[in-house]
PDB file of C-alpha atoms and ligand atoms in Angstrom:
ATOM      1  CA  MET A   1      64.819  66.267 -68.914  1.00 78.00           C
ATOM      2  CA  ILE A   2      64.187  70.054 -68.879  1.00 93.00           C
ATOM      3  CA  ASP A   3      65.720  71.713 -65.764  1.00 97.00           C
ATOM      4  CA  TRP A   4      62.545  73.228 -64.282  1.00 98.00           C
ATOM      5  CA  LYS A   5      64.509  74.456 -61.227  1.00 98.00           C
ATOM      6  CA  LYS A   6      66.051  77.186 -63.396  1.00 97.00           C
ATOM      7  CA  TRP A   7      62.669  78.748 -64.282  1.00 98.00           C
ATOM      8  CA  ARG A   8      62.195  82.270 -62.902  1.00 98.00           C
ATOM      9  CA  HIS A   9      58.852  83.006 -64.549  1.00 98.00           C
ATOM     10  CA  VAL A  10      55.894  80.739 -65.392  1.00 98.00           C
ATOM     11  CA  THR A  11      52.671  81.731 -67.190  1.00 98.00           C
ATOM     12  CA  LYS A  12      49.541  79.908 -66.042  1.00 98.00           C
ATOM     13  CA  LEU A  13      46.804  79.397 -68.649  1.00 98.00           C
ATOM     14  CA  ASP A  14      43.334  78.294 -67.542  1.00 98.00           C
ATOM     15  CA  PRO A  15      41.565  75.764 -69.823  1.00 97.00           C
ATOM     16  CA  ASP A  16      38.233  77.289 -68.742  1.00 97.00           C
ATOM     17  CA  LYS A  17      39.188  80.725 -70.169  1.00 97.00           C
ATOM     18  CA  SER A  18      39.245  81.482 -73.885  1.00 95.00           C
ATOM     19  CA  ILE A  19      42.412  82.683 -75.559  1.00 96.00           C
ATOM     20  CA  THR A  20      43.326  83.362 -79.192  1.00 96.00           C
ATOM     21  CA  PRO A  21      46.112  81.593 -81.115  1.00 97.00           C
ATOM     22  CA  ARG A  22      47.635  85.060 -81.598  1.00 96.00           C
ATOM     23  CA  ASP A  23      47.839  85.632 -77.829  1.00 97.00           C
ATOM     24  CA  VAL A  24      49.255  82.150 -77.310  1.00 98.00           C
ATOM     25  CA  ALA A  25      52.016  82.970 -79.829  1.00 98.00           C
ATOM     26  CA  ALA A  26      52.720  86.260 -78.049  1.00 98.00           C
ATOM     27  CA  ILE A  27      52.907  84.516 -74.655  1.00 98.00           C
ATOM     28  CA  VAL A  28      55.358  81.958 -76.042  1.00 98.00           C
ATOM     29  CA  ASP A  29      57.531  84.852 -77.306  1.00 97.00           C
ATOM     30  CA  SER A  30      57.142  86.949 -74.130  1.00 97.00           C
ATOM     31  CA  GLY A  31      60.255  85.614 -72.373  1.00 97.00           C
ATOM     32  CA  THR A  32      58.353  83.448 -69.888  1.00 98.00           C
ATOM     33  CA  ASP A  33      60.249  80.245 -69.057  1.00 98.00           C
ATOM     34  CA  ALA A  34      57.315  77.821 -69.210  1.00 98.00           C
ATOM     35  CA  ILE A  35      53.558  77.532 -69.638  1.00 98.00           C
ATOM     36  CA  MET A  36      51.445  75.827 -66.980  1.00 98.00           C
ATOM     37  CA  VAL A  37      48.016  74.499 -67.968  1.00 98.00           C
ATOM     38  CA  SER A  38      45.929  74.776 -64.822  1.00 98.00           C
ATOM     39  CA  GLY A  39      42.529  75.798 -63.451  1.00 95.00           C
ATOM     40  CA  THR A  40      40.297  75.032 -60.496  1.00 92.00           C
ATOM     41  CA  GLN A  41      36.775  75.196 -61.935  1.00 92.00           C
ATOM     42  CA  ASN A  42      35.008  73.630 -64.959  1.00 94.00           C
ATOM     43  CA  ILE A  43      38.061  71.652 -66.042  1.00 95.00           C
ATOM     44  CA  THR A  44      37.161  69.056 -68.658  1.00 95.00           C
ATOM     45  CA  ARG A  45      39.088  66.621 -70.852  1.00 95.00           C
ATOM     46  CA  GLN A  46      37.936  68.718 -73.831  1.00 96.00           C
ATOM     47  CA  ASN A  47      38.985  72.196 -72.667  1.00 97.00           C
ATOM     48  CA  VAL A  48      42.380  70.862 -71.526  1.00 97.00           C
ATOM     49  CA  ALA A  49      42.793  69.183 -74.937  1.00 97.00           C
ATOM     50  CA  ASN A  50      41.870  72.411 -76.751  1.00 97.00           C
ATOM     51  CA  LEU A  51      44.492  74.416 -74.881  1.00 98.00           C
ATOM     52  CA  VAL A  52      47.189  71.752 -75.203  1.00 98.00           C
ATOM     53  CA  ASP A  53      46.508  71.587 -78.957  1.00 98.00           C
ATOM     54  CA  MET A  54      47.103  75.347 -79.215  1.00 98.00           C
ATOM     55  CA  LEU A  55      50.483  74.905 -77.496  1.00 98.00           C
ATOM     56  CA  LYS A  56      51.628  71.789 -79.363  1.00 96.00           C
ATOM     57  CA  GLU A  57      53.524  73.576 -82.169  1.00 97.00           C
ATOM     58  CA  TYR A  58      55.767  75.458 -79.692  1.00 98.00           C
ATOM     59  CA  GLN A  59      59.010  74.198 -78.092  1.00 97.00           C
ATOM     60  CA  ILE A  60      58.454  76.115 -74.841  1.00 98.00           C
ATOM     61  CA  PRO A  61      58.322  73.822 -71.756  1.00 98.00           C
ATOM     62  CA  LYS A  62      54.763  72.825 -70.843  1.00 98.00           C
ATOM     63  CA  VAL A  63      53.408  71.704 -67.499  1.00 98.00           C
ATOM     64  CA  LEU A  64      50.032  70.271 -66.585  1.00 98.00           C
ATOM     65  CA  GLU A  65      48.878  71.117 -63.039  1.00 98.00           C
ATOM     66  CA  PRO A  66      45.717  69.074 -62.461  1.00 96.00           C
ATOM     67  CA  SER A  67      43.105  70.034 -59.885  1.00 91.00           C
ATOM     68  CA  GLY A  68      41.535  66.559 -60.129  1.00 88.00           C
ATOM     69  CA  THR A  69      41.492  63.572 -62.472  1.00 84.00           C
ATOM     70  CA  GLU A  70      39.464  65.466 -65.129  1.00 86.00           C
ATOM     71  CA  GLY A  71      41.677  66.268 -68.116  1.00 84.00           C
ATOM     72  CA  LEU A  72      44.608  64.340 -66.652  1.00 90.00           C
ATOM     73  CA  ARG A  73      47.176  63.387 -69.344  1.00 94.00           C
ATOM     74  CA  ASP A  74      50.952  62.810 -69.424  1.00 91.00           C
ATOM     75  CA  ASP A  75      52.025  64.047 -72.863  1.00 95.00           C
ATOM     76  CA  LEU A  76      53.327  67.381 -71.554  1.00 97.00           C
ATOM     77  CA  ASP A  77      56.860  67.849 -70.207  1.00 97.00           C
ATOM     78  CA  TYR A  78      55.861  67.657 -66.551  1.00 98.00           C
ATOM     79  CA  LEU A  79      52.908  67.131 -64.238  1.00 97.00           C
ATOM     80  CA  PHE A  80      53.105  69.402 -61.201  1.00 98.00           C
ATOM     81  CA  ILE A  81      50.839  67.762 -58.632  1.00 98.00           C
ATOM     82  CA  PRO A  82      49.566  69.972 -55.781  1.00 98.00           C
ATOM     83  CA  SER A  83      49.016  68.807 -52.199  1.00 98.00           C
ATOM     84  CA  VAL A  84      47.372  71.436 -49.998  1.00 98.00           C
ATOM     85  CA  LEU A  85      49.048  71.744 -46.587  1.00 98.00           C
ATOM     86  CA  ASN A  86      46.854  74.255 -44.745  1.00 98.00           C
ATOM     87  CA  THR A  87      43.591  72.315 -44.812  1.00 98.00           C
ATOM     88  CA  ASP A  88      42.058  69.716 -42.494  1.00 97.00           C
ATOM     89  CA  VAL A  89      40.478  67.970 -45.504  1.00 97.00           C
ATOM     90  CA  ALA A  90      43.022  65.167 -46.047  1.00 97.00           C
ATOM     91  CA  PHE A  91      41.601  64.493 -49.524  1.00 97.00           C
ATOM     92  CA  TRP A  92      43.491  67.561 -50.799  1.00 97.00           C
ATOM     93  CA  PHE A  93      46.758  66.515 -49.176  1.00 97.00           C
ATOM     94  CA  MET A  94      46.746  62.787 -49.998  1.00 96.00           C
ATOM     95  CA  GLY A  95      43.255  61.439 -50.801  1.00 95.00           C
ATOM     96  CA  ALA A  96      42.913  62.564 -54.424  1.00 95.00           C
ATOM     97  CA  HIS A  97      46.489  61.393 -55.004  1.00 96.00           C
ATOM     98  CA  LYS A  98      45.727  57.870 -53.800  1.00 95.00           C
ATOM     99  CA  VAL A  99      42.791  57.675 -56.231  1.00 93.00           C
ATOM    100  CA  TRP A 100      45.060  58.882 -59.035  1.00 92.00           C
ATOM    101  CA  VAL A 101      47.775  56.307 -58.238  1.00 95.00           C
ATOM    102  CA  GLN A 102      45.196  53.531 -57.939  1.00 95.00           C
ATOM    103  CA  HIS A 103      43.545  54.219 -61.309  1.00 91.00           C
ATOM    104  CA  PHE A 104      46.235  55.678 -63.595  1.00 89.00           C
ATOM    105  CA  ASP A 105      49.469  54.418 -65.120  1.00 91.00           C
ATOM    106  CA  ILE A 106      52.012  56.967 -63.941  1.00 93.00           C
ATOM    107  CA  ASN A 107      55.274  58.011 -65.563  1.00 95.00           C
ATOM    108  CA  TRP A 108      57.001  59.019 -62.317  1.00 96.00           C
ATOM    109  CA  ASP A 109      59.846  60.735 -64.213  1.00 95.00           C
ATOM    110  CA  LYS A 110      57.425  63.520 -65.120  1.00 97.00           C
ATOM    111  CA  ILE A 111      55.864  63.981 -61.684  1.00 97.00           C
ATOM    112  CA  ILE A 112      56.821  66.992 -59.522  1.00 98.00           C
ATOM    113  CA  PRO A 113      54.947  67.244 -56.181  1.00 98.00           C
ATOM    114  CA  GLU A 114      53.994  70.754 -55.034  1.00 98.00           C
ATOM    115  CA  ALA A 115      53.297  71.690 -51.410  1.00 98.00           C
ATOM    116  CA  TYR A 116      50.543  74.312 -51.705  1.00 98.00           C
ATOM    117  CA  ILE A 117      49.901  76.904 -49.007  1.00 98.00           C
ATOM    118  CA  VAL A 118      46.635  78.625 -49.974  1.00 98.00           C
ATOM    119  CA  LEU A 119      46.403  82.190 -48.691  1.00 98.00           C
ATOM    120  CA  ASN A 120      43.571  84.048 -50.477  1.00 98.00           C
ATOM    121  CA  PRO A 121      40.228  83.388 -48.687  1.00 98.00           C
ATOM    122  CA  ARG A 122      38.263  84.590 -51.750  1.00 97.00           C
ATOM    123  CA  SER A 123      39.988  82.226 -54.213  1.00 97.00           C
ATOM    124  CA  ALA A 124      38.230  79.235 -55.817  1.00 96.00           C
ATOM    125  CA  VAL A 125      40.998  76.928 -54.577  1.00 97.00           C
ATOM    126  CA  ALA A 126      40.416  78.089 -50.976  1.00 98.00           C
ATOM    127  CA  ALA A 127      36.690  77.386 -51.277  1.00 97.00           C
ATOM    128  CA  VAL A 128      37.161  73.946 -52.841  1.00 96.00           C
ATOM    129  CA  THR A 129      39.898  72.794 -50.417  1.00 97.00           C
ATOM    130  CA  LYS A 130      38.534  74.513 -47.290  1.00 98.00           C
ATOM    131  CA  ALA A 131      42.000  75.950 -46.727  1.00 98.00           C
ATOM    132  CA  LYS A 132      42.751  77.845 -43.497  1.00 98.00           C
ATOM    133  CA  THR A 133      43.935  80.978 -45.262  1.00 98.00           C
ATOM    134  CA  GLU A 134      44.061  83.471 -42.397  1.00 97.00           C
ATOM    135  CA  ILE A 135      47.410  82.362 -40.983  1.00 98.00           C
ATOM    136  CA  PRO A 136      50.324  84.530 -39.788  1.00 98.00           C
ATOM    137  CA  ALA A 137      53.720  84.458 -41.547  1.00 98.00           C
ATOM    138  CA  LYS A 138      55.216  82.307 -38.752  1.00 98.00           C
ATOM    139  CA  GLU A 139      52.604  79.592 -39.338  1.00 98.00           C
ATOM    140  CA  ALA A 140      53.008  79.692 -43.125  1.00 98.00           C
ATOM    141  CA  ALA A 141      56.772  79.346 -42.599  1.00 98.00           C
ATOM    142  CA  ALA A 142      56.203  76.342 -40.326  1.00 98.00           C
ATOM    143  CA  TYR A 143      54.059  74.628 -42.983  1.00 98.00           C
ATOM    144  CA  ALA A 144      56.796  75.341 -45.541  1.00 98.00           C
ATOM    145  CA  GLU A 145      59.562  73.991 -43.278  1.00 98.00           C
ATOM    146  CA  CYS A 146      57.560  70.772 -42.754  1.00 98.00           C
ATOM    147  CA  ALA A 147      57.031  70.421 -46.510  1.00 98.00           C
ATOM    148  CA  ASP A 148      60.740  70.918 -47.150  1.00 98.00           C
ATOM    149  CA  ARG A 149      62.520  69.155 -44.321  1.00 98.00           C
ATOM    150  CA  PHE A 150      59.963  66.495 -43.341  1.00 98.00           C
ATOM    151  CA  PHE A 151      58.183  65.607 -46.595  1.00 98.00           C
ATOM    152  CA  HIS A 152      60.960  66.722 -48.994  1.00 98.00           C
ATOM    153  CA  PHE A 153      58.571  68.376 -51.462  1.00 98.00           C
ATOM    154  CA  PRO A 154      60.638  69.763 -54.412  1.00 98.00           C
ATOM    155  CA  ILE A 155      58.318  72.802 -54.589  1.00 98.00           C
ATOM    156  CA  VAL A 156      56.644  74.954 -51.942  1.00 98.00           C
ATOM    157  CA  TYR A 157      53.958  77.067 -53.642  1.00 98.00           C
ATOM    158  CA  LEU A 158      52.553  80.174 -51.929  1.00 98.00           C
ATOM    159  CA  GLU A 159      49.161  80.540 -53.593  1.00 98.00           C
ATOM    160  CA  TYR A 160      47.473  83.956 -53.374  1.00 98.00           C
ATOM    161  CA  SER A 161      45.543  83.330 -56.601  1.00 97.00           C
ATOM    162  CA  GLY A 162      43.635  86.489 -57.637  1.00 96.00           C
ATOM    163  CA  THR A 163      45.187  88.890 -55.128  1.00 98.00           C
ATOM    164  CA  PHE A 164      48.648  90.325 -54.425  1.00 98.00           C
ATOM    165  CA  GLY A 165      50.211  88.744 -51.349  1.00 98.00           C
ATOM    166  CA  ASP A 166      52.282  89.839 -48.369  1.00 98.00           C
ATOM    167  CA  PRO A 167      56.012  90.142 -49.242  1.00 98.00           C
ATOM    168  CA  ALA A 168      56.896  89.824 -45.543  1.00 98.00           C
ATOM    169  CA  LEU A 169      55.220  86.391 -45.418  1.00 98.00           C
ATOM    170  CA  VAL A 170      57.037  85.290 -48.576  1.00 98.00           C
ATOM    171  CA  LYS A 171      60.327  86.460 -47.011  1.00 98.00           C
ATOM    172  CA  ALA A 172      59.600  84.535 -43.804  1.00 98.00           C
ATOM    173  CA  VAL A 173      58.961  81.370 -45.827  1.00 98.00           C
ATOM    174  CA  ARG A 174      62.105  81.931 -47.914  1.00 98.00           C
ATOM    175  CA  GLU A 175      64.220  82.068 -44.760  1.00 98.00           C
ATOM    176  CA  LYS A 176      62.962  78.646 -43.626  1.00 98.00           C
ATOM    177  CA  LEU A 177      63.542  76.766 -46.866  1.00 98.00           C
ATOM    178  CA  HIS A 178      66.550  74.517 -47.341  1.00 98.00           C
ATOM    179  CA  GLY A 179      65.973  72.246 -50.348  1.00 98.00           C
ATOM    180  CA  SER A 180      62.577  73.151 -51.788  1.00 98.00           C
ATOM    181  CA  VAL A 181      62.160  75.620 -54.653  1.00 98.00           C
ATOM    182  CA  LEU A 182      59.840  78.504 -53.664  1.00 98.00           C
ATOM    183  CA  TYR A 183      56.995  79.389 -56.060  1.00 98.00           C
ATOM    184  CA  TYR A 184      54.898  82.524 -55.624  1.00 98.00           C
ATOM    185  CA  GLY A 185      51.582  83.108 -57.468  1.00 98.00           C
ATOM    186  CA  GLY A 186      48.907  85.762 -56.968  1.00 98.00           C
ATOM    187  CA  GLY A 187      47.988  89.174 -58.318  1.00 98.00           C
ATOM    188  CA  ILE A 188      51.178  89.954 -60.224  1.00 98.00           C
ATOM    189  CA  ASN A 189      50.259  92.453 -62.957  1.00 97.00           C
ATOM    190  CA  SER A 190      53.148  94.930 -62.963  1.00 97.00           C
ATOM    191  CA  ARG A 191      56.963  95.013 -63.041  1.00 97.00           C
ATOM    192  CA  GLU A 192      57.097  96.390 -59.523  1.00 98.00           C
ATOM    193  CA  LYS A 193      54.969  93.569 -58.087  1.00 98.00           C
ATOM    194  CA  ALA A 194      56.975  90.969 -60.035  1.00 98.00           C
ATOM    195  CA  GLU A 195      60.278  92.306 -58.675  1.00 98.00           C
ATOM    196  CA  GLN A 196      58.910  92.486 -55.129  1.00 98.00           C
ATOM    197  CA  MET A 197      58.091  88.774 -55.057  1.00 98.00           C
ATOM    198  CA  ALA A 198      61.008  87.637 -57.220  1.00 98.00           C
ATOM    199  CA  LYS A 199      63.295  88.946 -54.456  1.00 98.00           C
ATOM    200  CA  TYR A 200      62.235  85.975 -52.288  1.00 98.00           C
ATOM    201  CA  ALA A 201      60.634  83.424 -54.634  1.00 98.00           C
ATOM    202  CA  ASN A 202      62.740  81.303 -57.000  1.00 98.00           C
ATOM    203  CA  THR A 203      59.874  81.323 -59.489  1.00 98.00           C
ATOM    204  CA  ILE A 204      56.905  83.675 -59.927  1.00 98.00           C
ATOM    205  CA  VAL A 205      53.668  82.565 -61.581  1.00 98.00           C
ATOM    206  CA  VAL A 206      51.432  84.939 -63.545  1.00 98.00           C
ATOM    207  CA  GLY A 207      47.880  83.942 -64.477  1.00 98.00           C
ATOM    208  CA  ASN A 208      44.930  86.351 -64.366  1.00 97.00           C
ATOM    209  CA  ALA A 209      46.896  89.304 -65.766  1.00 97.00           C
ATOM    210  CA  VAL A 210      47.099  87.516 -69.150  1.00 97.00           C
ATOM    211  CA  TYR A 211      43.311  87.725 -69.495  1.00 96.00           C
ATOM    212  CA  GLU A 212      43.046  91.409 -68.509  1.00 90.00           C
ATOM    213  CA  ASN A 213      42.849  94.198 -71.119  1.00 83.00           C
ATOM    214  CA  GLY A 214      46.302  94.599 -72.615  1.00 84.00           C
ATOM    215  CA  GLY A 215      47.151  91.305 -70.914  1.00 92.00           C
ATOM    216  CA  ILE A 216      50.101  90.402 -73.126  1.00 95.00           C
ATOM    217  CA  GLU A 217      51.852  93.741 -72.539  1.00 95.00           C
ATOM    218  CA  LEU A 218      51.188  93.342 -68.818  1.00 96.00           C
ATOM    219  CA  LEU A 219      52.658  89.853 -68.923  1.00 97.00           C
ATOM    220  CA  LYS A 220      55.831  91.148 -70.620  1.00 97.00           C
ATOM    221  CA  GLU A 221      56.174  93.707 -67.818  1.00 97.00           C
ATOM    222  CA  THR A 222      56.298  90.886 -65.257  1.00 98.00           C
ATOM    223  CA  ILE A 223      59.119  88.922 -66.871  1.00 97.00           C
ATOM    224  CA  VAL A 224      62.015  88.885 -64.393  1.00 90.00           C
ATOM    225  CA  LYS A 225      65.247  86.978 -65.016  1.00 85.00           C
TER     226      LYS A 225
HETATM  227  C1  LIG B   1      47.143  81.116 -59.740  1.00 68.15           C
HETATM  228  O1  LIG B   1      49.198  81.342 -58.632  1.00 68.15           O
HETATM  229  C2  LIG B   1      48.558  81.549 -59.834  1.00 68.15           C
HETATM  230  O2  LIG B   1      47.068  79.732 -59.460  1.00 68.15           O
HETATM  231  C3  LIG B   1      48.709  82.970 -60.338  1.00 68.15           C
HETATM  232  O3  LIG B   1      47.846  83.838 -59.686  1.00 68.15           O
HETATM  233  O4  LIG B   1      46.105  84.290 -61.405  1.00 68.15           O
HETATM  234  O5  LIG B   1      46.450  85.871 -59.490  1.00 68.15           O
HETATM  235  O6  LIG B   1      48.157  85.698 -61.334  1.00 68.15           O
HETATM  236  P1  LIG B   1      47.075  84.991 -60.522  1.00 68.15           P
END
């Protein structure tokens, strides 16, 4: 199996956003360690299939991160399955997962659970999951410590999707983790921002920047090793 724990940089591609084969080739060659197929809105079996087909010819590690059962498939290297911690809507912590287990044949060797802490109030994921985003660093760190020590999640994911987060909060979470790998995603579109978060996170995730003007050059700027 591919050692995903060694990844320092992951590029997130959204099936609901269009991308050219040329840009896909440039992303594969950018130095990123893996490509994650993931989106919150308008995810269909067809748009996931289209994106996966564009990636098929490349050896780079590929991850599917489903936001529901739409487009769910297990022919990529891994499935990173999010559970949202900072919401009172249990469906996003366990409910959707029970439905998935009840109705799908699962290859558990490919499954990596992610403990999501959603921190951008204006993000689609915050709206969908009703996440309590306005929490101080101490509280985020407590959620992370529970995920690590109590639930033994292999990944704790600080999700600031669409905006650049608070390095002090990421540091506070880092200091509480023991076994979990720390992922940071949100608003990284420069070398400086990438280095700031890579100081505390094991892995940084870059998404939106890819779709901005000059996105591929921006992405290359964010590659930290
Ligand atoms: C989103 O964490 C990822 O799920 C990356 O965030 O799109 O803001 O780069 P951005």
